[in-house]
Short mmCIF file of C-alpha atoms in Angstrom, two decimals:
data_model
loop_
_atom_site.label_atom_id
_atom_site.label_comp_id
_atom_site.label_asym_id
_atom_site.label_seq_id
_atom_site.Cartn_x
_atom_site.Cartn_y
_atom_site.Cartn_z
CA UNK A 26 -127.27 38.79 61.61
CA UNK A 27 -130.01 37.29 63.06
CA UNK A 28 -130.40 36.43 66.97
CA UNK A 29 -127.11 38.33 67.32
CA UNK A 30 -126.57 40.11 70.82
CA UNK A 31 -125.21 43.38 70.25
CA UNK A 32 -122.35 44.32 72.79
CA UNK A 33 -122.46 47.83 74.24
CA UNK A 34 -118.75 48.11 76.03
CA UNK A 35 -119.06 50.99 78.96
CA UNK A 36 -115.86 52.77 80.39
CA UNK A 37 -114.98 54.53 83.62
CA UNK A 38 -111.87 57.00 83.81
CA UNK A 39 -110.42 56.71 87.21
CA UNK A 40 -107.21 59.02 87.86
CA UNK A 41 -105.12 57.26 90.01
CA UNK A 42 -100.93 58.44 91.69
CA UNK A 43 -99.83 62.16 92.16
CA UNK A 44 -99.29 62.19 88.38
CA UNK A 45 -103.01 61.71 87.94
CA UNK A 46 -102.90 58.65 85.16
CA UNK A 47 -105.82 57.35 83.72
CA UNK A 48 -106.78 54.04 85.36
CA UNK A 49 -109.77 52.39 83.04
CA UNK A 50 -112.14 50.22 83.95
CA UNK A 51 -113.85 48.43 80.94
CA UNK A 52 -117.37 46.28 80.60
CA UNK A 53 -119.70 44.88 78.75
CA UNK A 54 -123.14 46.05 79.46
CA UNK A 55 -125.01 42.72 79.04
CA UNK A 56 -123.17 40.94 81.65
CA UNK A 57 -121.38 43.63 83.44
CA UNK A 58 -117.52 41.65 83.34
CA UNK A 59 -114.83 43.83 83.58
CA UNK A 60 -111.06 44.74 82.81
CA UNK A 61 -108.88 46.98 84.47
CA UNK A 62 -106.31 48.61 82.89
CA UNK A 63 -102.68 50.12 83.96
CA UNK A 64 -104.32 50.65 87.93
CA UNK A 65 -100.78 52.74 89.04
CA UNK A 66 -102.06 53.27 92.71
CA UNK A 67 -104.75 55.02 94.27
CA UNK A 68 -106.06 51.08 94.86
CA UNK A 69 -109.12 52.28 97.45
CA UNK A 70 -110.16 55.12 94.63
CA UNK A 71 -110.18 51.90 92.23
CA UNK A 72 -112.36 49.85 94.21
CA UNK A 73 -114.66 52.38 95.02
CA UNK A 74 -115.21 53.50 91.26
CA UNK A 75 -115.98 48.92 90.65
CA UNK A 76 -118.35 48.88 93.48
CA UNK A 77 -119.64 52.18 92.14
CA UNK A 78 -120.10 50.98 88.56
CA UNK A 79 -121.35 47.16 90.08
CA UNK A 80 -118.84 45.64 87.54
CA UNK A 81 -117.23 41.97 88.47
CA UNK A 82 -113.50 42.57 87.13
CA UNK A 83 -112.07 39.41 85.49
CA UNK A 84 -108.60 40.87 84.41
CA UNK A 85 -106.21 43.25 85.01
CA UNK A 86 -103.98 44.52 81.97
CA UNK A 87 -100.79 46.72 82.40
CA UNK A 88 -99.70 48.79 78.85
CA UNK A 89 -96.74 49.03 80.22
CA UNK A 90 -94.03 48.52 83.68
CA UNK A 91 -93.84 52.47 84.88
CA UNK A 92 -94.62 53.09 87.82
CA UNK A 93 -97.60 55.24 87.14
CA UNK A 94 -99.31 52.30 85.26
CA UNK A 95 -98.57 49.06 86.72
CA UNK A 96 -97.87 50.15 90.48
CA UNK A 97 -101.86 48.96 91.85
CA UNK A 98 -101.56 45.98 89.73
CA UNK A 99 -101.00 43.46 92.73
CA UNK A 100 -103.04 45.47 95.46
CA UNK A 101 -105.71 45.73 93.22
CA UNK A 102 -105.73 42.19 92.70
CA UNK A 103 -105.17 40.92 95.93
CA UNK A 104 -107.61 43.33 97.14
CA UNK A 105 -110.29 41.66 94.17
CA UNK A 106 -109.23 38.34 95.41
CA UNK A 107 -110.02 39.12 99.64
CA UNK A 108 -113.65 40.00 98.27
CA UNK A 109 -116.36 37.57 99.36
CA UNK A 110 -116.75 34.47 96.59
CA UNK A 111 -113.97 35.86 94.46
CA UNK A 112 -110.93 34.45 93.06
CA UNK A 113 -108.01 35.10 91.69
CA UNK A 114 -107.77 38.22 88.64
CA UNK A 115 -105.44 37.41 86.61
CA UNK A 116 -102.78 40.47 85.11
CA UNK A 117 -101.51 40.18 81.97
CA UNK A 118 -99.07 42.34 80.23
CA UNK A 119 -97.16 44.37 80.30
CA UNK A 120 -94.69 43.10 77.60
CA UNK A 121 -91.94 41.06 78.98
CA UNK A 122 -89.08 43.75 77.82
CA UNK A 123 -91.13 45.70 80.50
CA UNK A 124 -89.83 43.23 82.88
CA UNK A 125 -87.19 45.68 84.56
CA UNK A 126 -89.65 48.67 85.15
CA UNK A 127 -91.49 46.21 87.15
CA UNK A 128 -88.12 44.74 89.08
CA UNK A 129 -87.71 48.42 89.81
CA UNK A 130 -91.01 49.21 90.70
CA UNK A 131 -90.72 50.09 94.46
CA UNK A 132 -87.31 51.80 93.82
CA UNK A 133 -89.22 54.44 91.27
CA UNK A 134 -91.53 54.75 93.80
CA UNK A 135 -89.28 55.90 96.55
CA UNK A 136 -87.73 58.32 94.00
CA UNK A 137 -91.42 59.95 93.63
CA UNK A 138 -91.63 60.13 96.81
CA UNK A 139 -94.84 57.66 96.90
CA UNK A 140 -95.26 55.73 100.38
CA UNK A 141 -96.03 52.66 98.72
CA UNK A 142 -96.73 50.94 95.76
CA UNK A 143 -99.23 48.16 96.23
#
């Protein structure tokens, strides 16, 4: 194809919780938007590793409800949201069947013995 812009995606492992998950952050090179995917905790970590990479994050996706994965999901955005001239990030997923891992979220992290789950 002619004229066509060739995407180059770029990906940062960040390990994030006591269990050491792998937090992703994804971008495009050209224009340096970003997803974040299953942010379990370890928020401040997260944030550093954006600021470090100079990505602007426009979603947040969740595999899955456990409490390794989707446990950062609403720090992280609120935290995206505080920043100057931001707005709201949007997380999608995890599949609604997932819907009582997340109810439970703050009672699996009291069983790990996590002080909170942001």
């Amino acid at each position: 194809m002619s004229g066509a812009v060739e995407a180059k995606l770029r990906g940062a492992i960040v390990p994030v919780t006591p269990f050491q998950q792998n937090c992703a952050i994804l971008w495009d090179e050209a224009t340096m938007r970003a997803i974040v995917v299953d942010p379990g905790g370890d928020v401040d970590r997260i944030l550093a590793a954006i600021d470090q990479t100079g990505v602007t994050v426009e979603r947040i996706l969740l595999t899955h409800g456990h409490l390794d994965h989707a446990g950062g999901a609403a720090g992280l955005g609120e935290a995206l949201r505080a920043r100057p001239g931001a707005g709201a990030v949007p997380i999608e997923g995890p599949d609604r069947r997932d819907a009582f891992l997340l109810e439970g979220i703050a009672a699996q992290a009291a069983q790990y013995g996590f002080e909170r789950v942001t």
